């Protein structure tokens, strides 16, 4: 990206910053959560204790020689960062490294009884099975009475806001939202998104998923709607090849969500049956590329993944982590054009993201000023603001 604008890479080395808090406080809390989620044995408990000491005060140690993905991590910078503090390497890298090491600690990759057991599955299922999910699915019956275009807009906003969304999104509320002094939606390119879908209904939509559970359901509903109404001929849903960042969606999580829909009532079940049929006849394809769990920005994606995105009419990149990987995890000036930092991407790309970390691009100067005046810098990380950005 040497011919594009650059900004300082975000590290976790400065106390008081959001990245430092994640490394120093959130990661130890996640280790405690995982320890309590399953009756792991003494070996796993020792490994989790070692990881806790390592990630808070130790240095980066390479994976064991027999690790199945050691060569991948070597190509992703493991040897270059070996011996350095977790706080002194790019935050994007050290966060990914934490989850890879956590899976190693609980025996996820090793032959044995804990192989393939998702340490985050109990919390994912609890959310998916919650009464709140019932309410959101019931709202689909009201939505079914809306015209198809209004339904598509509502489902897009449902996908954007995830589990903070009312899937029966009331379009009449949009006018009030636009007149607020500090908008919840800090950038909205949605009118540029729709023309990319469904000129003839022959194109492919790639959707790079973010979280499982109640946030994955609206992503699947949006895909189901676009397929059912001929806006796209095919959808490719990119998920993580293994559990990652606590709640990131894997293929197993997609299947859980589709089952949740098919087991529901009314419109939700109809969406579920449509997704089931699309999976069986190849109109909906799951992809779990190793690079989806890499610690690098998408600018460094391998050629086969680049070809996947290049062939799509549109790639929709969901969520905060994927946004950081899309634009680069850097302290960009907020008015840096989104189109400039995504110029490397091989096809049209849209970001749907609620703001939960410092990275931001594509704001107008007026929007940035209003946000800072109202909230100082808290707007960047609080999850109360969102964006829809499109580069055609």
Coordinates of C-alpha atoms in Angstrom, one line a residue:
X1 CA 0.0 0.0 0.0
X2 CA 3.0 2.3 -0.4
X3 CA 1.1 4.4 -3.0
X4 CA -1.7 5.0 -0.6
X5 CA -1.9 7.3 2.5
X6 CA -0.4 5.9 5.7
X7 CA -0.8 6.5 9.4
X8 CA 0.7 5.1 12.6
X9 CA 0.0 1.4 13.2
X10 CA -2.0 0.9 16.5
X11 CA 0.0 -0.7 19.3
X12 CA -1.2 -1.7 22.8
X13 CA 1.8 -0.2 24.6
X14 CA 0.2 3.0 26.0
X15 CA -1.6 2.6 29.4
X16 CA -5.0 4.2 29.3
X17 CA -5.7 3.5 25.7
X18 CA -8.4 1.2 24.4
X19 CA -5.9 -1.4 23.0
X20 CA -3.9 -1.5 26.2
X21 CA -7.1 -2.2 28.2
X22 CA -8.0 -5.1 25.9
X23 CA -4.5 -6.7 26.4
X24 CA -4.2 -6.0 30.1
X25 CA -7.8 -6.5 31.3
X26 CA -10.1 -8.1 28.6
X27 CA -7.8 -11.0 27.7
X28 CA -7.4 -12.1 31.3
X29 CA -11.2 -11.9 31.8
X30 CA -11.7 -14.1 28.7
X31 CA -9.3 -16.7 30.1
X32 CA -11.4 -16.8 33.3
X33 CA -14.6 -17.1 31.2
X34 CA -13.2 -20.0 29.2
X35 CA -11.9 -21.7 32.4
X36 CA -15.5 -21.7 33.8
X37 CA -17.3 -22.6 30.5
X38 CA -16.1 -26.3 30.6
X39 CA -14.8 -28.7 33.2
X40 CA -11.3 -28.7 31.7
X41 CA -8.8 -31.0 33.3
X42 CA -5.5 -30.1 35.1
X43 CA -3.5 -30.0 31.8
X44 CA -5.8 -27.3 30.4
X45 CA -5.8 -25.4 33.6
X46 CA -2.0 -25.3 33.7
X47 CA -1.9 -24.1 30.1
X48 CA -4.4 -21.4 30.8
X49 CA -2.4 -20.2 33.9
X50 CA 0.7 -20.1 31.7
X51 CA -1.1 -18.1 29.0
X52 CA -2.4 -15.6 31.6
X53 CA 1.1 -15.0 32.8
X54 CA 2.4 -14.9 29.3
X55 CA -0.1 -12.5 27.7
X56 CA 0.1 -10.0 30.6
X57 CA 3.8 -9.9 31.3
X58 CA 5.6 -12.2 29.0
X59 CA 7.0 -12.2 25.5
X60 CA 5.8 -13.8 22.2
X61 CA 7.1 -17.4 22.0
X62 CA 6.7 -19.2 18.6
X63 CA 4.3 -22.1 18.2
X64 CA 5.6 -25.6 18.9
X65 CA 7.4 -27.2 15.9
X66 CA 4.5 -29.7 15.4
X67 CA 1.8 -27.1 15.3
X68 CA -0.4 -27.7 12.2
X69 CA -0.3 -24.0 11.2
X70 CA 3.2 -23.1 12.2
X71 CA 4.3 -22.3 8.6
X72 CA 1.3 -20.0 8.2
X73 CA 2.1 -18.1 11.3
X74 CA 5.8 -17.9 10.2
X75 CA 4.5 -16.2 7.0
X76 CA 2.3 -13.9 9.2
X77 CA 5.2 -12.6 11.2
X78 CA 5.6 -14.9 14.2
X79 CA 9.4 -15.2 14.0
X80 CA 9.8 -11.5 13.4
X81 CA 7.9 -10.7 16.6
X82 CA 9.3 -13.6 18.8
X83 CA 10.9 -12.3 22.0
X84 CA 9.0 -9.0 22.0
X85 CA 6.3 -8.0 24.5
X86 CA 2.7 -8.5 23.4
X87 CA 2.2 -4.8 23.9
X88 CA 5.0 -3.7 21.5
X89 CA 3.8 -5.4 18.3
X90 CA 0.7 -4.3 16.2
X91 CA -2.4 -4.6 18.3
X92 CA -4.2 -6.4 15.5
X93 CA -1.4 -9.0 15.5
X94 CA -1.3 -9.5 19.3
X95 CA -5.1 -9.9 19.6
X96 CA -5.1 -12.6 17.0
X97 CA -2.1 -14.3 18.6
X98 CA -4.0 -14.4 21.9
X99 CA -6.9 -16.4 20.4
X100 CA -4.6 -18.8 18.6
X101 CA -2.7 -19.4 21.9
X102 CA -6.0 -19.8 23.8
X103 CA -7.1 -22.5 21.5
X104 CA -3.7 -24.2 22.0
X105 CA -4.2 -24.0 25.8
X106 CA -7.6 -25.8 25.8
X107 CA -6.4 -28.5 23.4
X108 CA -8.6 -27.4 20.5
X109 CA -6.1 -28.5 17.8
X110 CA -4.5 -31.5 19.5
X111 CA -5.7 -35.1 19.1
X112 CA -7.8 -36.0 22.1
X113 CA -11.2 -35.5 23.7
X114 CA -11.1 -31.7 23.6
X115 CA -10.2 -31.5 19.9
X116 CA -12.6 -29.2 18.0
X117 CA -14.6 -28.2 21.2
X118 CA -15.4 -24.5 20.8
X119 CA -14.5 -22.9 24.1
X120 CA -17.0 -20.1 23.4
X121 CA -19.9 -22.3 22.4
X122 CA -21.9 -22.1 25.7
X123 CA -22.2 -18.3 25.5
X124 CA -23.0 -18.4 21.7
X125 CA -25.8 -20.8 22.3
X126 CA -27.2 -19.0 25.3
X127 CA -27.5 -15.9 23.3
X128 CA -29.1 -17.7 20.3
X129 CA -31.6 -19.4 22.5
X130 CA -32.5 -16.3 24.6
X131 CA -36.1 -14.9 24.8
X132 CA -34.8 -11.7 23.2
X133 CA -34.1 -13.7 20.0
X134 CA -37.7 -15.0 20.1
X135 CA -38.9 -11.4 20.1
X136 CA -36.7 -10.4 17.2
X137 CA -37.8 -13.4 15.1
X138 CA -41.5 -12.7 15.8
X139 CA -40.9 -9.2 14.5
X140 CA -40.2 -10.7 11.1
X141 CA -44.0 -11.4 10.7
X142 CA -44.7 -7.7 10.7
X143 CA -41.8 -7.0 8.4
X144 CA -43.2 -9.6 5.9
X145 CA -46.1 -7.2 5.2
X146 CA -43.8 -4.4 4.0
X147 CA -42.8 -4.0 0.3
X148 CA -39.7 -5.9 -0.7
X149 CA -37.5 -2.8 -1.0
X150 CA -38.5 -1.6 2.5
X151 CA -37.9 -5.1 3.8
X152 CA -34.4 -5.1 2.3
X153 CA -33.6 -1.7 3.9
X154 CA -34.8 -2.9 7.3
X155 CA -32.8 -6.1 7.0
X156 CA -29.7 -4.1 6.0
X157 CA -30.0 -2.1 9.2
X158 CA -30.7 -5.2 11.2
X159 CA -27.4 -6.6 9.9
X160 CA -25.6 -3.4 10.6
X161 CA -26.7 -3.0 14.2
X162 CA -26.6 -6.8 15.1
X163 CA -28.2 -7.6 18.4
X164 CA -29.0 -4.0 19.1
X165 CA -31.3 -4.0 16.2
X166 CA -35.1 -4.3 16.2
X167 CA -35.6 -6.6 13.1
X168 CA -39.0 -4.9 12.8
X169 CA -37.0 -1.7 12.0
X170 CA -39.5 1.2 11.7
X171 CA -38.5 3.1 8.7
X172 CA -40.4 6.2 9.9
X173 CA -37.7 6.6 12.6
X174 CA -35.1 7.3 9.9
X175 CA -36.1 11.0 9.5
X176 CA -35.7 11.6 13.2
X177 CA -32.3 10.0 13.2
X178 CA -31.1 12.3 10.4
X179 CA -32.0 15.4 12.4
X180 CA -30.1 14.4 15.6
X181 CA -27.2 16.6 16.5
X182 CA -24.9 13.6 16.7
X183 CA -26.2 10.9 14.3
X184 CA -26.1 7.2 15.4
X185 CA -25.2 6.5 11.7
X186 CA -22.0 8.5 11.2
X187 CA -21.7 7.6 7.5
X188 CA -24.4 6.2 5.3
X189 CA -23.6 5.1 1.7
X190 CA -26.5 2.7 1.5
X191 CA -28.0 4.4 -1.6
X192 CA -24.7 3.5 -3.4
X193 CA -25.0 -0.1 -2.2
X194 CA -28.3 -1.1 -3.7
X195 CA -27.4 -0.5 -7.3
X196 CA -24.6 -3.0 -7.0
X197 CA -27.1 -5.7 -6.2
X198 CA -29.6 -7.0 -8.6
X199 CA -29.2 -5.2 -11.9
X200 CA -30.0 -8.6 -13.4
X201 CA -29.8 -10.9 -10.4
X202 CA -26.9 -12.8 -11.9
X203 CA -24.1 -11.6 -9.6
X204 CA -22.4 -13.1 -6.5
X205 CA -22.5 -11.5 -3.1
X206 CA -19.6 -12.1 -0.7
X207 CA -20.4 -11.5 2.9
X208 CA -17.5 -11.6 5.4
X209 CA -19.3 -12.5 8.6
X210 CA -18.5 -11.1 12.1
X211 CA -20.2 -12.4 15.2
X212 CA -22.3 -15.6 15.7
X213 CA -25.6 -15.8 17.5
X214 CA -28.1 -12.9 17.4
X215 CA -25.7 -10.9 15.2
X216 CA -25.3 -13.7 12.6
X217 CA -29.1 -14.2 12.3
X218 CA -29.8 -10.8 10.6
X219 CA -26.8 -11.4 8.2
X220 CA -28.5 -14.7 7.2
X221 CA -31.9 -13.0 6.8
X222 CA -30.4 -10.3 4.5
X223 CA -28.8 -13.1 2.4
X224 CA -32.0 -15.0 2.3
X225 CA -34.0 -12.0 1.2
X226 CA -31.5 -11.1 -1.6
X227 CA -31.5 -14.6 -2.9
X228 CA -35.3 -15.0 -2.7
X229 CA -36.0 -11.7 -4.5
X230 CA -33.4 -12.3 -7.3
X231 CA -31.1 -9.5 -6.2
X232 CA -28.2 -11.9 -6.3
X233 CA -27.8 -15.3 -7.9
X234 CA -25.4 -16.7 -5.3
X235 CA -24.0 -15.7 -1.9
X236 CA -20.6 -16.7 -0.4
X237 CA -20.5 -16.4 3.3
X238 CA -17.0 -16.1 4.7
X239 CA -16.7 -17.5 8.3
X240 CA -13.8 -18.3 10.6
X241 CA -12.2 -21.7 10.2
X242 CA -12.0 -22.0 14.0
X243 CA -13.3 -20.1 17.1
X244 CA -11.9 -16.6 17.2
X245 CA -12.4 -13.3 19.1
X246 CA -15.0 -15.0 21.5
X247 CA -18.0 -14.6 19.3
X248 CA -16.8 -14.8 15.7
X249 CA -19.0 -17.0 13.5
X250 CA -17.8 -20.4 12.3
X251 CA -19.5 -22.9 10.0
X252 CA -21.0 -24.6 13.1
X253 CA -22.5 -21.3 14.3
X254 CA -24.1 -20.8 10.8
X255 CA -25.8 -24.2 11.1
X256 CA -26.9 -23.4 14.7
X257 CA -28.5 -20.2 13.4
X258 CA -30.2 -21.8 10.4
X259 CA -31.6 -24.5 12.7
X260 CA -32.8 -21.7 15.1
X261 CA -34.7 -20.1 12.2
X262 CA -36.2 -23.4 10.9
X263 CA -37.4 -24.3 14.4
X264 CA -39.1 -20.9 14.8
X265 CA -42.6 -19.9 13.7
X266 CA -44.0 -17.8 10.8
X267 CA -41.8 -15.8 8.6
X268 CA -38.6 -16.8 10.5
X269 CA -39.1 -20.4 9.7
X270 CA -39.7 -19.5 6.0
X271 CA -36.4 -17.6 6.0
X272 CA -34.8 -20.7 7.6
X273 CA -36.1 -23.1 5.0
X274 CA -34.9 -20.8 2.2
X275 CA -31.4 -20.7 3.7
X276 CA -31.4 -24.5 4.1
X277 CA -32.4 -25.0 0.4
X278 CA -29.8 -22.4 -0.7
X279 CA -27.1 -24.3 1.2
X280 CA -28.1 -27.6 -0.3
X281 CA -28.4 -26.4 -3.9
X282 CA -25.2 -24.3 -3.9
X283 CA -26.7 -20.8 -4.1
X284 CA -25.3 -20.2 -0.6
X285 CA -21.7 -21.4 -0.1
X286 CA -19.7 -21.3 3.2
X287 CA -16.1 -20.4 2.9
X288 CA -13.6 -20.7 5.8
X289 CA -10.3 -19.5 4.5
X290 CA -7.3 -19.7 6.8
X291 CA -6.6 -16.0 6.2
X292 CA -9.9 -15.2 7.9
X293 CA -8.1 -16.0 11.2
X294 CA -4.9 -14.2 10.2
X295 CA -3.4 -11.3 12.2
X296 CA -2.9 -9.2 9.1
X297 CA -5.0 -6.5 7.2
X298 CA -6.8 -7.5 4.0
X299 CA -4.3 -5.6 2.0
X300 CA -2.0 -8.6 2.6
X301 CA -4.6 -11.2 1.5
X302 CA -3.4 -14.2 -0.6
X303 CA -4.2 -14.5 -4.3
X304 CA -6.9 -17.1 -4.0
X305 CA -8.9 -15.0 -1.6
X306 CA -8.4 -11.9 -3.8
X307 CA -9.8 -13.8 -6.7
X308 CA -12.9 -14.7 -4.6
X309 CA -13.6 -11.1 -3.9
X310 CA -12.7 -10.0 -7.4
X311 CA -15.4 -12.2 -8.8
X312 CA -18.2 -10.8 -6.6
X313 CA -20.6 -8.1 -7.6
X314 CA -20.2 -6.8 -4.0
X315 CA -18.3 -7.9 -0.9
X316 CA -19.9 -6.8 2.4
X317 CA -17.5 -6.7 5.2
X318 CA -19.2 -7.0 8.6
X319 CA -18.2 -5.8 12.0
X320 CA -15.4 -4.0 13.8
X321 CA -12.5 -6.4 13.5
X322 CA -13.1 -6.9 9.8
X323 CA -13.2 -3.1 9.3
X324 CA -9.9 -2.8 11.1
X325 CA -8.5 -5.4 8.7
X326 CA -10.2 -3.7 5.7
X327 CA -8.8 -0.2 6.1
X328 CA -5.7 -1.1 8.1
X329 CA -5.5 -0.9 11.9
X330 CA -4.0 2.6 12.0
X331 CA -4.6 6.0 13.6
X332 CA -6.1 7.4 10.4
X333 CA -7.3 11.0 10.5
X334 CA -11.1 10.4 10.6
X335 CA -11.6 12.4 7.4
X336 CA -9.3 10.1 5.4
X337 CA -11.4 8.9 2.4
X338 CA -12.7 5.4 2.7
X339 CA -12.1 4.9 -1.0
X340 CA -8.4 5.7 -0.7
X341 CA -7.7 3.2 2.1
X342 CA -9.7 0.5 0.3
X343 CA -8.3 1.2 -3.2
X344 CA -6.3 -2.1 -3.1
X345 CA -9.5 -4.2 -2.7
X346 CA -10.2 -6.2 -5.9
X347 CA -13.8 -5.3 -6.3
X348 CA -16.7 -3.2 -5.0
X349 CA -16.7 -3.4 -1.2
X350 CA -19.1 -2.2 1.6
X351 CA -18.4 -2.0 5.3
X352 CA -21.3 -2.5 7.8
X353 CA -19.9 -1.7 11.2
X354 CA -20.8 -0.6 14.7
X355 CA -17.9 1.4 16.2
X356 CA -16.0 -0.5 18.9
X357 CA -12.4 0.5 18.4
X358 CA -10.3 3.6 17.5
X359 CA -10.0 3.1 13.7
X360 CA -12.3 5.3 11.6
X361 CA -12.2 6.7 8.0
X362 CA -14.5 8.4 5.7
X363 CA -16.2 10.9 8.0
X364 CA -17.0 14.5 7.0
X365 CA -15.2 17.2 9.1
X366 CA -18.6 18.4 10.4
X367 CA -19.6 14.9 11.6
X368 CA -16.2 14.4 13.3
X369 CA -16.5 17.8 15.0
X370 CA -20.1 17.1 16.2
X371 CA -19.0 13.7 17.6
X372 CA -16.0 15.1 19.4
X373 CA -18.0 18.0 20.9
X374 CA -20.6 15.7 22.2
X375 CA -18.6 12.7 23.4
X376 CA -14.8 13.6 23.1
X377 CA -13.3 10.4 21.8
X378 CA -15.8 7.9 23.5
X379 CA -17.8 7.7 20.2
X380 CA -15.1 5.6 18.7
X381 CA -15.3 2.7 21.0
X382 CA -18.8 2.7 22.7
X383 CA -20.7 0.7 20.1
X384 CA -23.5 3.4 20.0
X385 CA -22.5 4.6 16.5
X386 CA -22.4 2.8 13.2
X387 CA -21.5 3.3 9.5
X388 CA -22.4 2.0 6.1
X389 CA -19.5 2.8 3.7
X390 CA -19.3 1.7 0.1
X391 CA -16.4 1.9 -2.5
X392 CA -17.6 1.0 -6.0

